[in-house]
GROMACS .gro file of C-alpha atoms in nm:
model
  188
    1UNK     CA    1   0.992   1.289   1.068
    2UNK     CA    2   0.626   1.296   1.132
    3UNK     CA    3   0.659   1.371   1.442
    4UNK     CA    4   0.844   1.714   1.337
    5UNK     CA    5   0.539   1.791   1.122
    6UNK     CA    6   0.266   1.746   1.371
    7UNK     CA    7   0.498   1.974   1.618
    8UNK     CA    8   0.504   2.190   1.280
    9UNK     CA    9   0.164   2.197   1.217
   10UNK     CA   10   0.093   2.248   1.635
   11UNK     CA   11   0.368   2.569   1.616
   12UNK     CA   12   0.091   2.700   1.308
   13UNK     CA   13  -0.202   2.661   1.505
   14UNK     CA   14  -0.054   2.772   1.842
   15UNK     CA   15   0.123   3.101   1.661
   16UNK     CA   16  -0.266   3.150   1.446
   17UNK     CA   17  -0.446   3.172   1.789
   18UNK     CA   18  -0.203   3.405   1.924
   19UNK     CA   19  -0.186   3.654   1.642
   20UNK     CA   20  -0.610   3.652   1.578
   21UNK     CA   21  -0.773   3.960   1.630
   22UNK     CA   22  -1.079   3.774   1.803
   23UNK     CA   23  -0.845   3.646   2.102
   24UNK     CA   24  -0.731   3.986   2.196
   25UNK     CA   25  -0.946   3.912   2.515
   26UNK     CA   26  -0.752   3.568   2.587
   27UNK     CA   27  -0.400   3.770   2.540
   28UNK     CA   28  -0.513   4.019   2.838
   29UNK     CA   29  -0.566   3.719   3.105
   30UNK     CA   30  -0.543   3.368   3.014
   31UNK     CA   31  -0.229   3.314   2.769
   32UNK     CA   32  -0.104   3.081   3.018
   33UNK     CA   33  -0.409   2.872   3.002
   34UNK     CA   34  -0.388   2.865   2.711
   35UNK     CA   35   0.001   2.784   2.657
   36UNK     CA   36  -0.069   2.521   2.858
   37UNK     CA   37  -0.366   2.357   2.689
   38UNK     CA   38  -0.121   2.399   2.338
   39UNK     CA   39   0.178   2.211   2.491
   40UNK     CA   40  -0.020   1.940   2.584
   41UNK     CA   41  -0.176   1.876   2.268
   42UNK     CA   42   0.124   1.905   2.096
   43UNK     CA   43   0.283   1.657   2.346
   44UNK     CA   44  -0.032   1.432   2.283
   45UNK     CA   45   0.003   1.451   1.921
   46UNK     CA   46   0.384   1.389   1.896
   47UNK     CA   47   0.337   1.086   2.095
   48UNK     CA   48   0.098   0.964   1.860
   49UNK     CA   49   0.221   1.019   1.578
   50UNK     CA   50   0.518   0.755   1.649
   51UNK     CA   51   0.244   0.481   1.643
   52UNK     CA   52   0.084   0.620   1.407
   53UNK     CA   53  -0.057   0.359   1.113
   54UNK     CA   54  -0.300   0.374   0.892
   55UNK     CA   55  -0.557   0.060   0.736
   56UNK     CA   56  -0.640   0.095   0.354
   57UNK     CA   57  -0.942  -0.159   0.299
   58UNK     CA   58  -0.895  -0.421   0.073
   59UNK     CA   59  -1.222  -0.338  -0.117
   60UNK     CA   60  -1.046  -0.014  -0.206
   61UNK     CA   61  -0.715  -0.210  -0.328
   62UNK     CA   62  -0.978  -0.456  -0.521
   63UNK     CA   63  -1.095  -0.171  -0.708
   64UNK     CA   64  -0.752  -0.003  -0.803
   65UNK     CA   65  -0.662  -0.402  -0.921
   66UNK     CA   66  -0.943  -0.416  -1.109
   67UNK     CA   67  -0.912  -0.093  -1.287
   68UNK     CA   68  -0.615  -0.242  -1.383
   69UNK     CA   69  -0.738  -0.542  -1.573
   70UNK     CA   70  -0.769  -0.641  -1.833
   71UNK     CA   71  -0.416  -0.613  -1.941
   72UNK     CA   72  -0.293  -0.759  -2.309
   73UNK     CA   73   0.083  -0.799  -2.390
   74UNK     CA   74   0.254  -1.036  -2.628
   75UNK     CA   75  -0.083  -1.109  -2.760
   76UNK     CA   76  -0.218  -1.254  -2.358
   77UNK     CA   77  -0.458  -1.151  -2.214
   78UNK     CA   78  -0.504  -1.106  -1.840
   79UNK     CA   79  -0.893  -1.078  -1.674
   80UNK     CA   80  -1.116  -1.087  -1.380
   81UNK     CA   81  -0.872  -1.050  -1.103
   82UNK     CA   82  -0.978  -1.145  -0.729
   83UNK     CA   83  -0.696  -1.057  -0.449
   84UNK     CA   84  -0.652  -1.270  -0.154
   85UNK     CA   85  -0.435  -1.143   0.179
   86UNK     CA   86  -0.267  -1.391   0.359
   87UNK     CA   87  -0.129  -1.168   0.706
   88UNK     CA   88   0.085  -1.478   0.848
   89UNK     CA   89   0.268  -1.482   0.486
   90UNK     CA   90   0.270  -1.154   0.424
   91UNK     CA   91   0.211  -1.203   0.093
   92UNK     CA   92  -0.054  -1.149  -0.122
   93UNK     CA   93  -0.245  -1.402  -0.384
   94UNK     CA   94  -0.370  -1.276  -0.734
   95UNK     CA   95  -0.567  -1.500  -0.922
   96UNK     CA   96  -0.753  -1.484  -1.257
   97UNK     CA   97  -0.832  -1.576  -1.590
   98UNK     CA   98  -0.613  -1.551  -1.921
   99UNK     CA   99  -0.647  -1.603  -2.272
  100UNK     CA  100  -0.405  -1.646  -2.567
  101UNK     CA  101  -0.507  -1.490  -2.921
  102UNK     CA  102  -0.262  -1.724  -3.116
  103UNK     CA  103  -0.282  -2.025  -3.031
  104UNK     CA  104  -0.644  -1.999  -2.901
  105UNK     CA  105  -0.614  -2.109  -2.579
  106UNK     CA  106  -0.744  -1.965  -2.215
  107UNK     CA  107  -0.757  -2.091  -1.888
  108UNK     CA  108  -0.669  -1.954  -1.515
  109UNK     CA  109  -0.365  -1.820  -1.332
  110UNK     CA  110  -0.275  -1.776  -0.990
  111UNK     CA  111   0.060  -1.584  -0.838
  112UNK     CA  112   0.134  -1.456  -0.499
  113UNK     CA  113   0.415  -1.207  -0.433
  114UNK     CA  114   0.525  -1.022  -0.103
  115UNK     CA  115   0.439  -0.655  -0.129
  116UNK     CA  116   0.818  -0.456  -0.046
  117UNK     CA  117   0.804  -0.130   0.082
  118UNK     CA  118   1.139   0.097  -0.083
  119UNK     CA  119   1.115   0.380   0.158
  120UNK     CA  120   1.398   0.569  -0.061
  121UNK     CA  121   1.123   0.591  -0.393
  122UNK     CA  122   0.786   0.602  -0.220
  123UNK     CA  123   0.693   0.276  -0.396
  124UNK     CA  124   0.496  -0.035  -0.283
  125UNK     CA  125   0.730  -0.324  -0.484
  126UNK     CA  126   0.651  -0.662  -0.619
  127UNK     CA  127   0.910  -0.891  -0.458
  128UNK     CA  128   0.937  -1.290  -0.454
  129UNK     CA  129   0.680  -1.389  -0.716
  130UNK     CA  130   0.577  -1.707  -0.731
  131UNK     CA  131   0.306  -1.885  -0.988
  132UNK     CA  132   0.077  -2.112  -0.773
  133UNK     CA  133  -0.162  -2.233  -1.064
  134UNK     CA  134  -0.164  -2.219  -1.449
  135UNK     CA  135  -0.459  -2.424  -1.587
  136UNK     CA  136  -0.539  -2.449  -1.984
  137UNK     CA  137  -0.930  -2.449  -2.051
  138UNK     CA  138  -0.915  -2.802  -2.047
  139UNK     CA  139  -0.890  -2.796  -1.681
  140UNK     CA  140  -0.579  -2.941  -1.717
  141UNK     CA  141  -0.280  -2.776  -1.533
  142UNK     CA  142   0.062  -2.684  -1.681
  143UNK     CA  143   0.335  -2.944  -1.606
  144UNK     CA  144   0.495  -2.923  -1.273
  145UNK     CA  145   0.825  -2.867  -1.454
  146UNK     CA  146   0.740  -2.569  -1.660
  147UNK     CA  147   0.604  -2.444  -1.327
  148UNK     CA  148   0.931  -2.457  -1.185
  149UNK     CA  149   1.117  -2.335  -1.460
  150UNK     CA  150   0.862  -1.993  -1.468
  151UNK     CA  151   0.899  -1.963  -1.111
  152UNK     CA  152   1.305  -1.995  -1.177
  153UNK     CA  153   1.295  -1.735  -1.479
  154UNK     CA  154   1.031  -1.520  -1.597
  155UNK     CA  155   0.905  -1.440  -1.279
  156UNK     CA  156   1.217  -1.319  -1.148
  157UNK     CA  157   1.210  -1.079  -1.336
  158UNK     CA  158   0.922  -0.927  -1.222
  159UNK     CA  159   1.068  -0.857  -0.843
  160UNK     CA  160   1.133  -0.486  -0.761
  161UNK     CA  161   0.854  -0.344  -1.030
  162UNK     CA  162   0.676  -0.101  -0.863
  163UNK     CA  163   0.325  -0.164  -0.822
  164UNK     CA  164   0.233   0.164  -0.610
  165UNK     CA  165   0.358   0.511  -0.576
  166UNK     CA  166   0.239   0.685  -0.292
  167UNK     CA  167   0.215   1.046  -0.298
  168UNK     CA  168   0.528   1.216  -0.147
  169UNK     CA  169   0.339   1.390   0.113
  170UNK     CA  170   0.243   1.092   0.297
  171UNK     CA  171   0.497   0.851   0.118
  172UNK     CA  172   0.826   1.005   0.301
  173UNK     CA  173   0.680   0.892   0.610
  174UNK     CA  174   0.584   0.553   0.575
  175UNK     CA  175   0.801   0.353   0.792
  176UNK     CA  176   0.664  -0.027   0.722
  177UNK     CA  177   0.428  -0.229   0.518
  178UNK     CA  178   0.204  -0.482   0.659
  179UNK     CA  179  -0.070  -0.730   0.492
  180UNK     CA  180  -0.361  -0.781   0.721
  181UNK     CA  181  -0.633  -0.992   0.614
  182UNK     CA  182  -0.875  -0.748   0.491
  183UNK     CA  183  -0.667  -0.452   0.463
  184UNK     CA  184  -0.298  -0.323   0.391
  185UNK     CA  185  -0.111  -0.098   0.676
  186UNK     CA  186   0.051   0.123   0.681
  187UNK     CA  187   0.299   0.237   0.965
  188UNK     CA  188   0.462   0.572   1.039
   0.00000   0.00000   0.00000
């Protein structure tokens, strides 16, 4: 698909130079040239464009994250997020504080998830959630069992929420996803 639109957008440029009114003098003598010099930047470009990919810093994902936060439901409230890329896991770990209103309680949280791209939407998905730490102010942490049993339950339900829509225009030709460790790519 992209490699149609960079052969598209070559076609534009090629039929522009041919119909402007400065080039009259390169349509007398040197079209050929210049056919030439067109076909094999259009050859360059399509072969290109199948390894195309493209590296979004993670200091620019930190800051879309953080605009996020804080976040409040159900009367909890979610704070000071810090993302961590692991590229052998593929996943990525989100850790930071929370606080309950009633009863007064806080402490911190840590999940990881594998980010799932769902070429069909254009979406980057939550998938495979799993809580790594939930500690009460105390410093104590939550008991291994309730652990298990939000990893079991809640959590599930989180798994194919999107987290991302990327516009359409570049979207439709994202092949892959990949988590690097201090950026996300993105292949075509």
């Amino acid at each position: 698909m992209l490699k149609s639109l960079v052969v598209r957008i070559a076609a534009c440029c090629h039929a522009a130079i041919r119909s402007c009114k400065c080039s009259r003098h390169l349509r007398k003598g040197k079209p050929v040239r210049i056919n030439i010099v067109l076909s094999l930047v259009m050859a360059l470009a399509c072969g290109a464009a199948s390894a195309l990919s493209l590296s979004i810093p993670k200091t620019l994902i930190d800051k879309a994250v953080q605009a996020k936060f804080p976040r409040e439901k159900l009367s909890i409230r979610l704070d000071n997020p810090v993302t961590k890329f692991g590229k052998d896991s593929q996943k990525i770990e989100l850790c930071g504080n929370w606080a309950s209103k009633l009863p007064s309680r806080a402490g911190d949280f840590c999940i990881n998830f594998h980010p799932l791209w769902n070429k069909a939407k254009g979406d980057i998905e939550i998938s495979k959630v799993q809580l790594l730490k939930l500690s009460t102010g105390e410093g104590s942490e939550v008991p291994k069992a309730i652990e298990v049993l939000l990893n079991n339950t809640v959590l599930t339900l989180l798994d194919g929420i999107s987290a991302y829509h990327v516009p359409d225009l570049v979207g439709k030709h994202i092949e892959a996803i990949e988590v690097q460790e201090s950026s996300f790519k993105l292949l075509f």
